């Protein structure tokens, strides 16, 4: 840690810095401390507000979209089951916002390896859901490791990039290590779903750009991802012709035909006079639901297509939201997710350390990217694929994992120094391992 001076104009301005991050002059800091007592840091109210609003939308719209699951004995059972996971997620948020974000880096590798083990277990012994072997059944509950893997990889990438941050961006070692982690996890994630793998690659590339990676390195990493994706495709869909592998090949051929059929139907599109089949049922009824919603919608609970649309409560819940609340409600929900990303970006920009900036942005990008992919699939911009709407769709694992991501973001907003106070920066450094104390150089640029 060092102090620096700068001469500007006719006078001399003393600029204190801590590890390259500009802080307030000592006299001003002393004056501020006398003016007001030091208050305990609080989590960001805007992130909390967005989270609560998403939970409210989830409760209302999931009940509207669950008509196919309603039984005569208890019409509220689908909502009760979903509410249990929302409460668990809310408890996780309350707990994690009180934990200093520095602890997440200490256990990043441990949780990443645990999630990888669960993913491998689901690949070999998991139960099949919607045509893919992607879940583990435990005590009557299903756990979906792909949802856990995406968040643990984000935390691990934030740890790697924060450790290897330099004034001109992420070091070559950091880029190689992070890309290697993404490729390894992506290789095991591929079998559980192509969309999840693409989403993981996209989030990692976004974090590279946030870290100031030069475009040359970025395109090299992109080429490596593309080459590895091609190799994984060949390994998955071209196997041995031995009799022992007959069952495996039959399953892979089935998934290959499914992927090809989805892409072909996406390119061809859906026309009003097309007959409704099992292959296009989701797309047709999703479009009917959105058209039925109009500009202002039919009102919450008045969805007509939820009784006919498969997976209306999970993979296609956005179409039910549009049917209930119209174009206005659909755009409002989109803006709500984008506001979460914008708020995370503002907090990250003012963080004094690189790691919390990577951490909060990685979690925000994961949530928002997944929301955008879900919306793109429902509105017909992407081919059909199963991807829940974060914090809204039915699915216990997804709800809890995304709530954990919100809790991590609130931890960063609470404990990461954003006001340039020298004393608080020193206190923050004490909570971080020595190799995680790299400065956030965007803050240095802002103050220079």
Tab-separated table of C-alpha atoms in Angstrom:
chain	number	residue	atom	x	y	z
A	1	UNK	CA	0.000	0.000	0.000
A	2	UNK	CA	1.320	3.417	-0.873
A	3	UNK	CA	0.434	7.122	-0.974
A	4	UNK	CA	0.842	9.244	-4.115
A	5	UNK	CA	0.720	13.004	-4.897
A	6	UNK	CA	-0.367	14.748	-8.062
A	7	UNK	CA	0.157	18.370	-9.163
A	8	UNK	CA	-2.815	19.832	-11.012
A	9	UNK	CA	-2.889	23.424	-12.316
A	10	UNK	CA	-1.379	25.910	-9.906
A	11	UNK	CA	-1.807	23.925	-6.728
A	12	UNK	CA	-0.931	20.532	-5.319
A	13	UNK	CA	-3.668	17.999	-4.645
A	14	UNK	CA	-2.837	15.140	-2.311
A	15	UNK	CA	-4.430	11.907	-3.576
A	16	UNK	CA	-4.222	8.945	-1.219
A	17	UNK	CA	-4.324	5.508	-2.771
A	18	UNK	CA	-4.567	2.004	-1.360
A	19	UNK	CA	-3.182	-0.605	-3.740
A	20	UNK	CA	-3.800	1.683	-6.694
A	21	UNK	CA	-7.336	2.734	-5.727
A	22	UNK	CA	-7.908	6.420	-5.083
A	23	UNK	CA	-9.356	7.302	-1.671
A	24	UNK	CA	-10.458	10.433	0.110
A	25	UNK	CA	-7.861	12.883	1.475
A	26	UNK	CA	-7.137	12.233	5.150
A	27	UNK	CA	-8.437	15.622	6.302
A	28	UNK	CA	-11.749	15.104	4.523
A	29	UNK	CA	-12.058	11.598	5.922
A	30	UNK	CA	-11.483	12.873	9.463
A	31	UNK	CA	-14.102	15.579	8.941
A	32	UNK	CA	-16.593	13.016	7.689
A	33	UNK	CA	-15.980	10.733	10.665
A	34	UNK	CA	-16.648	13.621	13.044
A	35	UNK	CA	-19.755	14.601	11.138
A	36	UNK	CA	-21.459	11.215	11.296
A	37	UNK	CA	-20.860	7.968	13.207
A	38	UNK	CA	-19.787	4.861	11.342
A	39	UNK	CA	-22.905	2.874	10.477
A	40	UNK	CA	-23.096	-0.829	9.865
A	41	UNK	CA	-23.182	-1.419	6.095
A	42	UNK	CA	-26.565	-2.354	4.674
A	43	UNK	CA	-27.446	-4.509	1.666
A	44	UNK	CA	-28.500	-2.731	-1.493
A	45	UNK	CA	-32.225	-1.832	-1.285
A	46	UNK	CA	-32.655	-1.832	-5.083
A	47	UNK	CA	-31.521	-5.463	-5.420
A	48	UNK	CA	-33.815	-6.371	-2.547
A	49	UNK	CA	-36.701	-4.566	-4.208
A	50	UNK	CA	-36.183	-6.311	-7.540
A	51	UNK	CA	-35.929	-9.686	-5.803
A	52	UNK	CA	-39.181	-9.165	-3.869
A	53	UNK	CA	-40.998	-8.067	-7.020
A	54	UNK	CA	-39.828	-11.185	-8.859
A	55	UNK	CA	-41.092	-13.340	-5.982
A	56	UNK	CA	-44.482	-11.640	-6.167
A	57	UNK	CA	-44.688	-12.248	-9.898
A	58	UNK	CA	-43.688	-15.860	-9.302
A	59	UNK	CA	-46.452	-16.523	-6.762
A	60	UNK	CA	-49.183	-14.917	-8.869
A	61	UNK	CA	-48.214	-16.248	-12.277
A	62	UNK	CA	-47.240	-19.754	-11.243
A	63	UNK	CA	-50.674	-20.219	-9.702
A	64	UNK	CA	-52.180	-18.991	-12.961
A	65	UNK	CA	-49.980	-21.321	-15.022
A	66	UNK	CA	-50.516	-24.452	-12.911
A	67	UNK	CA	-54.054	-25.322	-13.966
A	68	UNK	CA	-52.923	-28.680	-15.368
A	69	UNK	CA	-51.560	-29.652	-11.933
A	70	UNK	CA	-54.560	-28.584	-9.912
A	71	UNK	CA	-56.430	-31.470	-8.301
A	72	UNK	CA	-59.988	-31.545	-7.060
A	73	UNK	CA	-58.855	-32.238	-3.491
A	74	UNK	CA	-56.515	-29.260	-3.122
A	75	UNK	CA	-56.385	-26.521	-5.751
A	76	UNK	CA	-53.634	-24.708	-3.857
A	77	UNK	CA	-51.179	-27.612	-3.698
A	78	UNK	CA	-49.011	-26.484	-6.696
A	79	UNK	CA	-48.721	-23.023	-5.151
A	80	UNK	CA	-47.917	-24.438	-1.701
A	81	UNK	CA	-45.127	-26.629	-3.087
A	82	UNK	CA	-43.653	-23.696	-4.948
A	83	UNK	CA	-43.999	-21.383	-1.945
A	84	UNK	CA	-41.939	-23.795	0.161
A	85	UNK	CA	-38.966	-23.393	-2.184
A	86	UNK	CA	-39.477	-19.631	-2.350
A	87	UNK	CA	-39.295	-19.494	1.449
A	88	UNK	CA	-36.146	-21.643	1.451
A	89	UNK	CA	-34.622	-19.315	-1.133
A	90	UNK	CA	-35.637	-16.263	0.893
A	91	UNK	CA	-33.961	-17.759	3.950
A	92	UNK	CA	-30.797	-18.326	1.921
A	93	UNK	CA	-30.820	-14.676	0.858
A	94	UNK	CA	-31.156	-13.467	4.455
A	95	UNK	CA	-28.309	-15.735	5.547
A	96	UNK	CA	-25.891	-14.990	2.696
A	97	UNK	CA	-26.274	-11.218	2.861
A	98	UNK	CA	-24.751	-11.379	6.344
A	99	UNK	CA	-21.694	-13.368	5.214
A	100	UNK	CA	-18.694	-11.422	3.961
A	101	UNK	CA	-18.193	-12.077	0.261
A	102	UNK	CA	-14.543	-13.004	0.901
A	103	UNK	CA	-15.628	-16.394	2.247
A	104	UNK	CA	-17.040	-17.379	-1.139
A	105	UNK	CA	-13.573	-17.356	-2.690
A	106	UNK	CA	-12.190	-19.616	0.038
A	107	UNK	CA	-14.711	-22.361	-0.697
A	108	UNK	CA	-15.103	-21.785	-4.441
A	109	UNK	CA	-13.095	-24.832	-5.533
A	110	UNK	CA	-14.716	-27.070	-2.935
A	111	UNK	CA	-18.284	-26.298	-3.977
A	112	UNK	CA	-17.355	-26.381	-7.664
A	113	UNK	CA	-15.942	-29.891	-7.318
A	114	UNK	CA	-18.986	-31.008	-5.301
A	115	UNK	CA	-21.320	-29.702	-8.007
A	116	UNK	CA	-19.202	-31.394	-10.671
A	117	UNK	CA	-19.497	-34.681	-8.781
A	118	UNK	CA	-23.287	-34.296	-8.644
A	119	UNK	CA	-23.328	-33.535	-12.357
A	120	UNK	CA	-21.317	-36.656	-13.188
A	121	UNK	CA	-23.598	-38.678	-10.911
A	122	UNK	CA	-26.672	-37.398	-12.741
A	123	UNK	CA	-25.091	-38.282	-16.106
A	124	UNK	CA	-24.765	-41.946	-15.136
A	125	UNK	CA	-27.445	-42.568	-12.514
A	126	UNK	CA	-29.830	-39.626	-12.872
A	127	UNK	CA	-33.516	-39.707	-13.698
A	128	UNK	CA	-34.776	-38.562	-17.079
A	129	UNK	CA	-36.720	-35.302	-17.271
A	130	UNK	CA	-38.162	-34.065	-20.579
A	131	UNK	CA	-36.034	-36.455	-22.613
A	132	UNK	CA	-32.697	-35.735	-20.929
A	133	UNK	CA	-30.938	-37.419	-18.017
A	134	UNK	CA	-30.327	-34.406	-15.834
A	135	UNK	CA	-31.658	-34.891	-12.268
A	136	UNK	CA	-30.972	-36.818	-9.083
A	137	UNK	CA	-33.840	-38.028	-6.926
A	138	UNK	CA	-33.252	-37.765	-3.179
A	139	UNK	CA	-35.926	-38.472	-0.545
A	140	UNK	CA	-38.739	-37.730	-2.971
A	141	UNK	CA	-37.167	-34.503	-4.256
A	142	UNK	CA	-35.332	-34.011	-7.541
A	143	UNK	CA	-32.077	-32.060	-7.609
A	144	UNK	CA	-30.879	-30.672	-10.911
A	145	UNK	CA	-27.057	-30.395	-10.771
A	146	UNK	CA	-26.812	-28.260	-13.965
A	147	UNK	CA	-28.460	-25.366	-12.115
A	148	UNK	CA	-25.968	-25.710	-9.258
A	149	UNK	CA	-23.001	-26.042	-11.607
A	150	UNK	CA	-23.735	-22.770	-13.401
A	151	UNK	CA	-23.583	-20.733	-10.182
A	152	UNK	CA	-20.573	-22.528	-8.683
A	153	UNK	CA	-18.626	-22.014	-11.911
A	154	UNK	CA	-19.482	-18.300	-11.825
A	155	UNK	CA	-18.098	-18.024	-8.267
A	156	UNK	CA	-15.022	-20.019	-9.288
A	157	UNK	CA	-14.425	-17.815	-12.331
A	158	UNK	CA	-14.753	-14.690	-10.177
A	159	UNK	CA	-12.131	-16.150	-7.850
A	160	UNK	CA	-9.730	-16.974	-10.694
A	161	UNK	CA	-10.180	-13.659	-12.499
A	162	UNK	CA	-9.981	-11.648	-9.267
A	163	UNK	CA	-6.723	-13.365	-8.367
A	164	UNK	CA	-5.225	-12.672	-11.802
A	165	UNK	CA	-6.442	-9.135	-12.385
A	166	UNK	CA	-3.866	-6.662	-13.715
A	167	UNK	CA	-4.028	-2.970	-14.693
A	168	UNK	CA	-4.385	-3.943	-18.351
A	169	UNK	CA	-6.878	-6.729	-17.804
A	170	UNK	CA	-6.756	-10.376	-16.815
A	171	UNK	CA	-3.331	-12.024	-17.019
A	172	UNK	CA	-2.644	-14.801	-19.518
A	173	UNK	CA	-2.509	-17.306	-16.684
A	174	UNK	CA	-5.924	-16.216	-15.466
A	175	UNK	CA	-7.428	-16.483	-18.954
A	176	UNK	CA	-6.012	-19.981	-19.498
A	177	UNK	CA	-7.077	-21.235	-16.070
A	178	UNK	CA	-10.593	-19.809	-16.375
A	179	UNK	CA	-11.089	-21.104	-19.925
A	180	UNK	CA	-9.868	-24.554	-18.887
A	181	UNK	CA	-12.398	-24.650	-16.024
A	182	UNK	CA	-15.244	-23.666	-18.359
A	183	UNK	CA	-14.290	-26.305	-20.931
A	184	UNK	CA	-14.086	-29.076	-18.312
A	185	UNK	CA	-17.403	-28.223	-16.725
A	186	UNK	CA	-18.976	-27.642	-20.130
A	187	UNK	CA	-17.902	-31.111	-21.258
A	188	UNK	CA	-19.882	-32.737	-18.435
A	189	UNK	CA	-22.727	-30.239	-18.710
A	190	UNK	CA	-23.175	-30.974	-22.420
A	191	UNK	CA	-24.973	-34.258	-21.823
A	192	UNK	CA	-27.525	-32.533	-19.577
A	193	UNK	CA	-28.465	-29.927	-22.141
A	194	UNK	CA	-26.961	-27.930	-24.961
A	195	UNK	CA	-28.567	-24.674	-23.827
A	196	UNK	CA	-26.995	-24.859	-20.372
A	197	UNK	CA	-23.563	-25.354	-21.934
A	198	UNK	CA	-23.993	-22.402	-24.296
A	199	UNK	CA	-25.235	-20.299	-21.385
A	200	UNK	CA	-22.150	-21.198	-19.333
A	201	UNK	CA	-19.859	-20.273	-22.228
A	202	UNK	CA	-21.706	-16.976	-22.715
A	203	UNK	CA	-21.497	-16.010	-19.043
A	204	UNK	CA	-17.769	-16.786	-18.934
A	205	UNK	CA	-17.101	-14.696	-22.054
A	206	UNK	CA	-19.022	-11.807	-20.513
A	207	UNK	CA	-16.920	-12.019	-17.362
A	208	UNK	CA	-13.763	-11.988	-19.497
A	209	UNK	CA	-14.914	-8.770	-21.172
A	210	UNK	CA	-15.827	-7.249	-17.798
A	211	UNK	CA	-12.273	-7.995	-16.659
A	212	UNK	CA	-10.859	-5.940	-19.516
A	213	UNK	CA	-9.672	-8.818	-21.709
A	214	UNK	CA	-8.189	-7.641	-24.991
A	215	UNK	CA	-10.122	-8.526	-28.127
A	216	UNK	CA	-7.313	-10.707	-29.437
A	217	UNK	CA	-7.433	-12.940	-26.372
A	218	UNK	CA	-11.224	-12.880	-26.449
A	219	UNK	CA	-11.411	-14.253	-29.981
A	220	UNK	CA	-8.778	-16.869	-29.163
A	221	UNK	CA	-10.892	-18.090	-26.242
A	222	UNK	CA	-13.977	-18.004	-28.463
A	223	UNK	CA	-12.195	-20.165	-31.031
A	224	UNK	CA	-11.144	-22.617	-28.311
A	225	UNK	CA	-14.755	-22.841	-27.109
A	226	UNK	CA	-15.952	-23.476	-30.664
A	227	UNK	CA	-13.329	-26.184	-31.235
A	228	UNK	CA	-14.136	-27.906	-27.952
A	229	UNK	CA	-17.850	-27.693	-28.732
A	230	UNK	CA	-17.249	-29.376	-32.073
A	231	UNK	CA	-15.250	-32.132	-30.418
A	232	UNK	CA	-17.958	-32.679	-27.818
A	233	UNK	CA	-20.567	-32.881	-30.548
A	234	UNK	CA	-18.570	-35.529	-32.402
A	235	UNK	CA	-17.977	-37.512	-29.212
A	236	UNK	CA	-21.643	-37.371	-28.241
A	237	UNK	CA	-23.225	-38.253	-31.561
A	238	UNK	CA	-20.605	-40.488	-33.182
A	239	UNK	CA	-19.771	-43.534	-31.110
A	240	UNK	CA	-18.760	-47.134	-31.450
A	241	UNK	CA	-20.944	-49.533	-33.408
A	242	UNK	CA	-20.288	-52.395	-31.009
A	243	UNK	CA	-23.280	-54.343	-29.824
A	244	UNK	CA	-22.473	-53.405	-26.217
A	245	UNK	CA	-23.015	-49.760	-27.102
A	246	UNK	CA	-26.292	-50.302	-28.916
A	247	UNK	CA	-28.500	-48.835	-26.208
A	248	UNK	CA	-26.232	-45.816	-25.721
A	249	UNK	CA	-26.157	-45.082	-29.437
A	250	UNK	CA	-29.928	-45.400	-29.672
A	251	UNK	CA	-30.371	-42.817	-26.894
A	252	UNK	CA	-27.827	-40.450	-28.459
A	253	UNK	CA	-29.434	-40.791	-31.875
A	254	UNK	CA	-32.773	-39.913	-30.295
A	255	UNK	CA	-31.370	-36.731	-28.753
A	256	UNK	CA	-29.619	-35.877	-32.007
A	257	UNK	CA	-32.881	-36.229	-33.917
A	258	UNK	CA	-34.570	-34.048	-31.294
A	259	UNK	CA	-31.968	-31.292	-31.664
A	260	UNK	CA	-32.056	-31.432	-35.461
A	261	UNK	CA	-35.850	-31.418	-35.479
A	262	UNK	CA	-36.001	-28.392	-33.200
A	263	UNK	CA	-33.581	-26.435	-35.346
A	264	UNK	CA	-35.413	-27.415	-38.537
A	265	UNK	CA	-38.784	-26.369	-37.105
A	266	UNK	CA	-37.256	-23.123	-35.834
A	267	UNK	CA	-35.960	-22.262	-39.314
A	268	UNK	CA	-39.221	-23.275	-40.968
A	269	UNK	CA	-41.368	-21.385	-38.471
A	270	UNK	CA	-44.998	-21.897	-37.476
A	271	UNK	CA	-47.888	-20.918	-39.738
A	272	UNK	CA	-51.548	-20.395	-38.782
A	273	UNK	CA	-52.779	-23.282	-40.933
A	274	UNK	CA	-50.232	-25.803	-39.635
A	275	UNK	CA	-51.758	-28.815	-37.851
A	276	UNK	CA	-50.954	-29.071	-34.152
A	277	UNK	CA	-48.633	-32.001	-33.440
A	278	UNK	CA	-46.612	-33.195	-30.463
A	279	UNK	CA	-43.537	-31.562	-32.009
A	280	UNK	CA	-44.955	-28.045	-32.421
A	281	UNK	CA	-47.533	-28.039	-29.628
A	282	UNK	CA	-45.458	-25.889	-27.266
A	283	UNK	CA	-44.602	-23.294	-29.905
A	284	UNK	CA	-48.162	-23.016	-31.229
A	285	UNK	CA	-49.889	-22.623	-27.870
A	286	UNK	CA	-47.164	-20.265	-26.615
A	287	UNK	CA	-47.791	-17.964	-29.561
A	288	UNK	CA	-51.565	-18.210	-29.075
A	289	UNK	CA	-51.140	-17.259	-25.405
A	290	UNK	CA	-49.074	-14.198	-26.270
A	291	UNK	CA	-51.509	-13.126	-28.977
A	292	UNK	CA	-54.398	-13.578	-26.558
A	293	UNK	CA	-52.672	-11.274	-24.073
A	294	UNK	CA	-52.698	-8.273	-26.363
A	295	UNK	CA	-51.402	-5.007	-24.957
A	296	UNK	CA	-52.781	-5.067	-21.405
A	297	UNK	CA	-53.537	-8.764	-20.896
A	298	UNK	CA	-56.524	-10.729	-19.638
A	299	UNK	CA	-55.729	-10.229	-15.976
A	300	UNK	CA	-53.863	-12.502	-13.511
A	301	UNK	CA	-55.523	-15.890	-13.233
A	302	UNK	CA	-57.467	-15.524	-16.477
A	303	UNK	CA	-55.041	-17.447	-18.649
A	304	UNK	CA	-56.778	-19.672	-21.166
A	305	UNK	CA	-53.801	-21.436	-22.691
A	306	UNK	CA	-52.258	-22.642	-19.421
A	307	UNK	CA	-54.596	-25.633	-19.576
A	308	UNK	CA	-53.270	-26.642	-23.016
A	309	UNK	CA	-49.665	-25.439	-23.069
A	310	UNK	CA	-47.195	-28.142	-21.936
A	311	UNK	CA	-44.824	-26.969	-19.188
A	312	UNK	CA	-46.699	-23.683	-18.878
A	313	UNK	CA	-45.535	-23.439	-15.260
A	314	UNK	CA	-41.812	-23.790	-16.045
A	315	UNK	CA	-40.250	-23.639	-19.512
A	316	UNK	CA	-43.066	-21.507	-20.990
A	317	UNK	CA	-44.260	-19.440	-18.058
A	318	UNK	CA	-43.316	-16.173	-19.789
A	319	UNK	CA	-46.043	-16.792	-22.389
A	320	UNK	CA	-48.586	-17.098	-19.567
A	321	UNK	CA	-47.272	-13.884	-18.017
A	322	UNK	CA	-47.778	-12.103	-21.332
A	323	UNK	CA	-51.264	-13.590	-21.655
A	324	UNK	CA	-52.186	-12.380	-18.168
A	325	UNK	CA	-50.489	-8.965	-18.220
A	326	UNK	CA	-50.078	-8.290	-21.933
A	327	UNK	CA	-47.223	-6.622	-23.729
A	328	UNK	CA	-46.965	-4.084	-20.906
A	329	UNK	CA	-46.363	-6.775	-18.296
A	330	UNK	CA	-43.931	-8.675	-20.497
A	331	UNK	CA	-41.834	-5.560	-21.143
A	332	UNK	CA	-41.976	-4.587	-17.471
A	333	UNK	CA	-40.600	-7.985	-16.437
A	334	UNK	CA	-37.828	-7.690	-19.025
A	335	UNK	CA	-36.899	-4.251	-17.683
A	336	UNK	CA	-36.913	-5.643	-14.149
A	337	UNK	CA	-34.181	-8.139	-15.028
A	338	UNK	CA	-32.218	-5.492	-16.916
A	339	UNK	CA	-32.423	-3.172	-13.905
A	340	UNK	CA	-30.884	-5.939	-11.804
A	341	UNK	CA	-27.968	-6.112	-14.233
A	342	UNK	CA	-27.616	-2.322	-14.308
A	343	UNK	CA	-27.602	-2.081	-10.525
A	344	UNK	CA	-24.991	-4.812	-10.257
A	345	UNK	CA	-22.884	-2.984	-12.835
A	346	UNK	CA	-23.023	0.240	-10.854
A	347	UNK	CA	-21.973	-1.490	-7.635
A	348	UNK	CA	-19.189	-3.371	-9.434
A	349	UNK	CA	-17.862	-0.163	-10.972
A	350	UNK	CA	-17.365	1.421	-7.563
A	351	UNK	CA	-15.928	-1.634	-5.767
A	352	UNK	CA	-12.361	-1.076	-4.582
A	353	UNK	CA	-11.365	-4.738	-5.193
A	354	UNK	CA	-11.597	-6.783	-8.387
A	355	UNK	CA	-13.026	-9.977	-6.875
A	356	UNK	CA	-16.321	-8.531	-5.580
A	357	UNK	CA	-16.783	-6.716	-8.896
A	358	UNK	CA	-16.420	-9.998	-10.788
A	359	UNK	CA	-18.612	-11.817	-8.285
A	360	UNK	CA	-21.610	-9.501	-8.379
A	361	UNK	CA	-21.450	-9.097	-12.150
A	362	UNK	CA	-21.097	-12.845	-12.722
A	363	UNK	CA	-24.206	-13.578	-10.646
A	364	UNK	CA	-26.186	-10.809	-12.336
A	365	UNK	CA	-25.145	-11.885	-15.833
A	366	UNK	CA	-26.097	-15.493	-15.039
A	367	UNK	CA	-29.593	-14.509	-13.881
A	368	UNK	CA	-30.250	-12.037	-16.684
A	369	UNK	CA	-28.795	-14.177	-19.474
A	370	UNK	CA	-30.940	-17.113	-18.407
A	371	UNK	CA	-34.007	-14.860	-18.307
A	372	UNK	CA	-33.241	-13.521	-21.791
A	373	UNK	CA	-32.747	-17.039	-23.157
A	374	UNK	CA	-36.073	-18.140	-21.657
A	375	UNK	CA	-37.860	-15.144	-23.169
A	376	UNK	CA	-36.172	-15.650	-26.538
A	377	UNK	CA	-37.288	-19.290	-26.639
A	378	UNK	CA	-40.876	-18.458	-25.684
A	379	UNK	CA	-41.182	-15.618	-28.202
A	380	UNK	CA	-39.677	-17.715	-30.994
A	381	UNK	CA	-36.296	-15.977	-31.318
A	382	UNK	CA	-34.421	-19.158	-30.255
A	383	UNK	CA	-35.145	-22.829	-30.952
A	384	UNK	CA	-37.174	-24.762	-28.394
A	385	UNK	CA	-35.189	-25.760	-25.313
A	386	UNK	CA	-35.901	-26.172	-21.626
A	387	UNK	CA	-34.744	-23.152	-19.626
A	388	UNK	CA	-36.617	-21.871	-16.533
A	389	UNK	CA	-37.314	-18.205	-15.956
A	390	UNK	CA	-35.116	-17.286	-12.948
A	391	UNK	CA	-36.958	-16.933	-9.632
A	392	UNK	CA	-40.347	-17.316	-11.334
A	393	UNK	CA	-40.633	-20.720	-13.023
A	394	UNK	CA	-41.521	-23.793	-11.020
A	395	UNK	CA	-38.464	-25.786	-10.020
A	396	UNK	CA	-37.036	-26.058	-6.543
A	397	UNK	CA	-33.371	-26.285	-7.514
A	398	UNK	CA	-33.546	-23.299	-9.856
A	399	UNK	CA	-35.396	-21.122	-7.327
A	400	UNK	CA	-32.970	-21.898	-4.502
A	401	UNK	CA	-29.841	-21.512	-6.661
A	402	UNK	CA	-30.964	-18.179	-8.095
A	403	UNK	CA	-31.856	-16.989	-4.599
A	404	UNK	CA	-28.330	-17.908	-3.504
A	405	UNK	CA	-27.028	-15.781	-6.388
A	406	UNK	CA	-29.124	-12.860	-5.117
A	407	UNK	CA	-27.759	-13.409	-1.609
A	408	UNK	CA	-24.189	-13.290	-2.934
A	409	UNK	CA	-24.962	-10.036	-4.760
A	410	UNK	CA	-26.373	-8.523	-1.572
A	411	UNK	CA	-23.253	-9.623	0.332
A	412	UNK	CA	-21.081	-7.781	-2.164
A	413	UNK	CA	-23.283	-4.686	-1.993
A	414	UNK	CA	-23.005	-4.748	1.792
A	415	UNK	CA	-19.344	-5.472	2.440
A	416	UNK	CA	-17.495	-4.267	-0.665
A	417	UNK	CA	-16.179	-0.748	-0.174
A	418	UNK	CA	-17.710	1.647	-2.686
A	419	UNK	CA	-17.060	5.072	-1.115
A	420	UNK	CA	-13.268	5.325	-1.404
A	421	UNK	CA	-12.722	5.600	2.359
A	422	UNK	CA	-9.118	4.670	3.239
A	423	UNK	CA	-9.935	3.191	6.644
A	424	UNK	CA	-12.738	1.036	5.260
A	425	UNK	CA	-10.573	-0.222	2.397
A	426	UNK	CA	-7.917	-1.348	4.896
A	427	UNK	CA	-10.604	-3.116	6.924
A	428	UNK	CA	-11.870	-4.808	3.770
A	429	UNK	CA	-8.392	-6.058	2.896
A	430	UNK	CA	-8.161	-7.806	6.263
A	431	UNK	CA	-11.203	-9.927	5.337
A	432	UNK	CA	-9.697	-11.083	2.042
A	433	UNK	CA	-6.955	-13.654	1.423
A	434	UNK	CA	-3.718	-12.042	0.285
A	435	UNK	CA	-4.058	-13.369	-3.268
A	436	UNK	CA	-7.573	-11.912	-3.611
A	437	UNK	CA	-6.652	-8.280	-2.881
A	438	UNK	CA	-6.142	-7.148	-6.495
A	439	UNK	CA	-7.540	-3.660	-7.039
A	440	UNK	CA	-10.521	-2.909	-9.245
A	441	UNK	CA	-8.747	-0.783	-11.823
A	442	UNK	CA	-11.962	0.622	-13.253
A	443	UNK	CA	-12.239	2.542	-9.972
A	444	UNK	CA	-8.689	3.780	-10.393
A	445	UNK	CA	-9.485	5.022	-13.903
A	446	UNK	CA	-12.596	6.784	-12.636
A	447	UNK	CA	-10.687	8.639	-9.946
A	448	UNK	CA	-7.633	9.525	-12.024
